mmCIF file of C-alpha atoms in Angstrom:
data_model
loop_
_atom_site.group_PDB
_atom_site.id
_atom_site.type_symbol
_atom_site.label_atom_id
_atom_site.label_comp_id
_atom_site.label_asym_id
_atom_site.label_seq_id
_atom_site.Cartn_x
_atom_site.Cartn_y
_atom_site.Cartn_z
ATOM 1 C CA MET A 577 122.382 86.150 69.158
ATOM 2 C CA THR A 578 120.510 89.099 70.563
ATOM 3 C CA VAL A 579 119.490 88.926 74.212
ATOM 4 C CA ILE A 580 116.688 91.252 75.308
ATOM 5 C CA LEU A 581 115.696 92.037 78.861
ATOM 6 C CA ALA A 582 111.992 92.890 78.793
ATOM 7 C CA SER A 583 112.264 95.240 81.761
ATOM 8 C CA GLN A 584 113.256 98.811 82.495
ATOM 9 C CA SER A 585 114.206 97.944 86.087
ATOM 10 C CA PRO A 586 117.727 99.135 86.906
ATOM 11 C CA ARG A 587 118.007 96.317 89.456
ATOM 12 C CA ARG A 588 117.234 93.635 86.879
ATOM 13 C CA GLN A 589 119.684 95.198 84.446
ATOM 14 C CA GLU A 590 122.433 95.280 87.074
ATOM 15 C CA LEU A 591 121.876 91.664 88.069
ATOM 16 C CA LEU A 592 121.692 90.410 84.476
ATOM 17 C CA HIS A 593 125.095 92.043 83.925
ATOM 18 C CA TRP A 594 126.414 89.523 86.465
ATOM 19 C CA LEU A 595 125.536 86.823 83.922
ATOM 20 C CA MET A 596 126.332 88.491 80.602
ATOM 21 C CA ALA A 597 127.962 91.648 79.338
ATOM 22 C CA ASP A 598 125.822 92.326 76.296
ATOM 23 C CA PHE A 599 122.056 92.593 76.144
ATOM 24 C CA THR A 600 119.513 95.168 75.124
ATOM 25 C CA VAL A 601 116.634 96.503 77.170
ATOM 26 C CA GLN A 602 113.118 96.708 75.794
ATOM 27 C CA PRO A 603 110.319 97.065 78.341
ATOM 28 C CA ALA A 604 107.091 95.355 77.345
ATOM 29 C CA ASP A 605 104.016 97.540 77.224
ATOM 30 C CA ILE A 606 101.349 95.424 78.901
ATOM 31 C CA ASP A 607 98.439 96.062 81.264
ATOM 32 C CA GLU A 608 99.798 95.222 84.717
ATOM 33 C CA GLU A 609 96.661 96.139 86.638
ATOM 34 C CA VAL A 610 95.972 93.442 89.201
ATOM 35 C CA LYS A 611 92.940 91.444 88.154
ATOM 36 C CA ASP A 612 90.820 89.727 90.790
ATOM 37 C CA GLN A 613 90.572 86.492 88.795
ATOM 38 C CA TYR A 614 94.250 85.708 89.408
ATOM 39 C CA ALA A 615 95.720 84.118 92.508
ATOM 40 C CA PRO A 616 99.023 85.877 93.323
ATOM 41 C CA LYS A 617 101.257 83.088 91.933
ATOM 42 C CA ASN A 618 99.211 82.919 88.741
ATOM 43 C CA TYR A 619 99.181 86.697 88.334
ATOM 44 C CA VAL A 620 102.952 87.092 88.633
ATOM 45 C CA MET A 621 103.565 84.235 86.165
ATOM 46 C CA GLU A 622 101.035 85.644 83.693
ATOM 47 C CA MET A 623 102.657 89.083 83.777
ATOM 48 C CA ALA A 624 106.095 87.630 82.949
ATOM 49 C CA ARG A 625 104.577 85.469 80.197
ATOM 50 C CA GLN A 626 102.867 88.474 78.646
ATOM 51 C CA LYS A 627 106.029 90.599 78.809
ATOM 52 C CA ALA A 628 108.062 87.849 77.153
ATOM 53 C CA ALA A 629 105.417 87.243 74.477
ATOM 54 C CA VAL A 630 105.156 90.921 73.490
ATOM 55 C CA VAL A 631 108.909 91.358 73.078
ATOM 56 C CA ALA A 632 109.393 87.940 71.430
ATOM 57 C CA ALA A 633 106.713 88.777 68.859
ATOM 58 C CA GLU A 634 108.760 91.816 67.802
ATOM 59 C CA HIS A 635 112.084 89.927 67.906
ATOM 60 C CA PRO A 636 111.362 86.261 67.060
ATOM 61 C CA GLU A 637 115.034 85.226 66.851
ATOM 62 C CA ALA A 638 116.115 86.864 70.119
ATOM 63 C CA LEU A 639 116.469 85.321 73.524
ATOM 64 C CA VAL A 640 113.975 87.253 75.664
ATOM 65 C CA ILE A 641 114.130 87.412 79.454
ATOM 66 C CA ALA A 642 111.058 88.731 81.279
ATOM 67 C CA SER A 643 110.345 88.969 84.974
ATOM 68 C CA ASP A 644 107.700 90.233 87.358
ATOM 69 C CA THR A 645 107.546 90.645 91.133
ATOM 70 C CA VAL A 646 104.636 90.920 93.541
ATOM 71 C CA VAL A 647 104.376 91.400 97.270
ATOM 72 C CA VAL A 648 101.547 89.447 98.872
ATOM 73 C CA LEU A 649 100.018 90.084 102.277
ATOM 74 C CA GLY A 650 97.547 87.350 103.123
ATOM 75 C CA GLU A 651 96.038 86.776 99.693
ATOM 76 C CA GLN A 652 96.180 90.436 98.669
ATOM 77 C CA ILE A 653 98.684 91.560 96.057
ATOM 78 C CA LEU A 654 100.352 94.805 97.067
ATOM 79 C CA GLY A 655 101.261 96.363 93.744
ATOM 80 C CA LYS A 656 103.159 99.535 93.017
ATOM 81 C CA PRO A 657 101.666 102.337 95.106
ATOM 82 C CA LYS A 658 99.918 105.140 93.274
ATOM 83 C CA SER A 659 100.586 107.676 96.040
ATOM 84 C CA ARG A 660 102.627 108.292 99.152
ATOM 85 C CA GLU A 661 99.496 107.656 101.241
ATOM 86 C CA GLU A 662 98.963 104.275 99.605
ATOM 87 C CA ALA A 663 102.650 103.422 100.156
ATOM 88 C CA PHE A 664 102.339 104.375 103.834
ATOM 89 C CA GLY A 665 99.319 102.097 104.204
ATOM 90 C CA MET A 666 101.152 99.179 102.583
ATOM 91 C CA LEU A 667 104.206 99.517 104.809
ATOM 92 C CA GLU A 668 102.049 99.977 107.902
ATOM 93 C CA SER A 669 100.085 96.830 107.042
ATOM 94 C CA MET A 670 103.318 94.789 106.783
ATOM 95 C CA SER A 671 104.748 96.187 110.038
ATOM 96 C CA GLY A 672 105.550 93.521 112.613
ATOM 97 C CA GLY A 673 104.493 90.614 110.431
ATOM 98 C CA ASN A 674 105.275 88.359 107.491
ATOM 99 C CA HIS A 675 104.566 88.793 103.817
ATOM 100 C CA LEU A 676 105.499 86.861 100.697
ATOM 101 C CA VAL A 677 107.376 88.057 97.652
ATOM 102 C CA TYR A 678 107.020 86.135 94.399
ATOM 103 C CA THR A 679 109.194 86.730 91.371
ATOM 104 C CA SER A 680 108.561 84.991 88.083
ATOM 105 C CA VAL A 681 111.005 84.639 85.222
ATOM 106 C CA VAL A 682 110.165 83.607 81.677
ATOM 107 C CA ILE A 683 112.873 83.044 79.080
ATOM 108 C CA ARG A 684 111.889 82.546 75.440
ATOM 109 C CA GLN A 685 113.927 81.821 72.355
ATOM 110 C CA GLY A 686 111.930 80.725 69.343
ATOM 111 C CA ASP A 687 109.842 77.740 70.436
ATOM 112 C CA GLN A 688 111.903 77.117 73.556
ATOM 113 C CA LEU A 689 110.359 78.354 76.799
ATOM 114 C CA GLU A 690 111.540 78.137 80.401
ATOM 115 C CA GLU A 691 109.553 79.433 83.373
ATOM 116 C CA LYS A 692 110.416 79.724 87.050
ATOM 117 C CA LEU A 693 108.613 81.059 90.106
ATOM 118 C CA THR A 694 110.713 81.940 93.138
ATOM 119 C CA SER A 695 109.580 83.164 96.519
ATOM 120 C CA ALA A 696 110.689 84.512 99.842
ATOM 121 C CA THR A 697 108.972 85.176 103.136
ATOM 122 C CA VAL A 698 109.930 88.514 104.647
ATOM 123 C CA THR A 699 109.375 89.442 108.289
ATOM 124 C CA PHE A 700 109.333 93.145 109.112
ATOM 125 C CA TYR A 701 110.113 94.553 112.529
ATOM 126 C CA PRO A 702 107.324 96.683 114.022
ATOM 127 C CA LEU A 703 107.632 100.024 112.233
ATOM 128 C CA THR A 704 107.009 103.447 113.699
ATOM 129 C CA THR A 705 105.252 106.224 111.813
ATOM 130 C CA GLY A 706 108.544 108.134 111.833
ATOM 131 C CA GLU A 707 110.481 105.243 110.278
ATOM 132 C CA ILE A 708 107.917 104.831 107.530
ATOM 133 C CA ASN A 709 107.839 108.568 106.775
ATOM 134 C CA ARG A 710 111.653 108.832 106.685
ATOM 135 C CA TYR A 711 111.742 106.003 104.173
ATOM 136 C CA LEU A 712 108.962 107.543 102.105
ATOM 137 C CA ASP A 713 110.847 110.861 102.093
ATOM 138 C CA SER A 714 113.564 109.110 100.053
ATOM 139 C CA ASP A 715 111.064 108.387 97.241
ATOM 140 C CA ASP A 716 112.564 104.885 97.018
ATOM 141 C CA TYR A 717 109.073 103.391 97.343
ATOM 142 C CA LYS A 718 108.003 104.692 93.936
ATOM 143 C CA ASP A 719 107.626 102.049 91.234
ATOM 144 C CA LYS A 720 108.260 99.246 93.738
ATOM 145 C CA ALA A 721 105.922 96.343 94.429
ATOM 146 C CA GLY A 722 104.759 96.580 98.045
ATOM 147 C CA ALA A 723 106.186 100.121 98.297
ATOM 148 C CA TYR A 724 109.708 99.102 99.248
ATOM 149 C CA GLY A 725 113.124 98.225 97.881
ATOM 150 C CA ILE A 726 114.914 95.834 100.231
ATOM 151 C CA GLN A 727 118.277 96.618 98.632
ATOM 152 C CA ASN A 728 117.972 100.264 99.637
ATOM 153 C CA GLY A 729 116.667 102.052 102.717
ATOM 154 C CA ALA A 730 113.896 99.569 103.473
ATOM 155 C CA GLY A 731 116.512 96.985 104.402
ATOM 156 C CA ILE A 732 116.329 98.360 107.954
ATOM 157 C CA PHE A 733 112.714 97.136 108.197
ATOM 158 C CA VAL A 734 113.695 93.489 107.717
ATOM 159 C CA GLU A 735 113.949 91.200 110.713
ATOM 160 C CA LYS A 736 114.192 87.917 108.784
ATOM 161 C CA ILE A 737 114.143 86.468 105.283
ATOM 162 C CA GLU A 738 113.332 82.894 104.337
ATOM 163 C CA GLY A 739 113.981 82.132 100.678
ATOM 164 C CA ASP A 740 115.761 83.789 97.792
ATOM 165 C CA TYR A 741 116.908 87.330 98.636
ATOM 166 C CA TYR A 742 117.141 88.173 94.943
ATOM 167 C CA SER A 743 113.470 87.290 94.527
ATOM 168 C CA ILE A 744 112.770 90.208 96.828
ATOM 169 C CA VAL A 745 115.084 92.456 94.822
ATOM 170 C CA GLY A 746 113.099 91.393 91.745
ATOM 171 C CA PHE A 747 115.460 89.164 89.762
ATOM 172 C CA PRO A 748 116.477 85.737 91.154
ATOM 173 C CA VAL A 749 119.878 85.788 89.493
ATOM 174 C CA GLY A 750 120.879 82.264 90.561
ATOM 175 C CA ALA A 751 117.689 80.758 89.141
ATOM 176 C CA VAL A 752 118.097 82.790 85.933
ATOM 177 C CA ASN A 753 121.654 81.498 85.567
ATOM 178 C CA GLN A 754 120.390 77.916 85.817
ATOM 179 C CA MET A 755 117.626 78.614 83.293
ATOM 180 C CA LEU A 756 120.041 80.169 80.798
ATOM 181 C CA LYS A 757 122.117 76.952 80.738
ATOM 182 C CA LYS A 758 119.265 75.396 78.743
ATOM 183 C CA PHE A 759 119.632 77.913 75.906
ATOM 184 C CA SER A 760 122.259 78.476 73.254
ATOM 185 C CA TYR A 761 122.868 82.180 72.946
#
């Protein structure tokens, strides 16, 4: 049985290796632009569904694992920043307060489908301009929802986490393990 991770994320690949040695990687080419008609939870689930559907259509016999992560401040989805300035603004807006991180996982194999939404509330310490700029200098913010990777340099921003840490990293490995028990692969 072929297992395909529908993601190019090195973090997701590393964490999936905790669960299985052999899988292939095939990112799904979908439009991930945030649409206003979606509430954050619905948006993140829809993105994972679309990723899984695209890859499953090309490989109908494979077990396909797709995931998506969003950072939400208030009701606003903070996507992947398009510039350093946008990243600065995102981090500044989260400084000294709470935000939510949602990660969705969709696993498909033939007609069998499992879906899961996980979340975590993250509290940032108040951040100085210097702290934000030092982090941005690392370029770690690029291609990261909400302009930060908690598993890297942005970990120093975190005062408190409530929920699944791996949701913040972008792949709730414990939940995925439980989901995979329902499949024969």
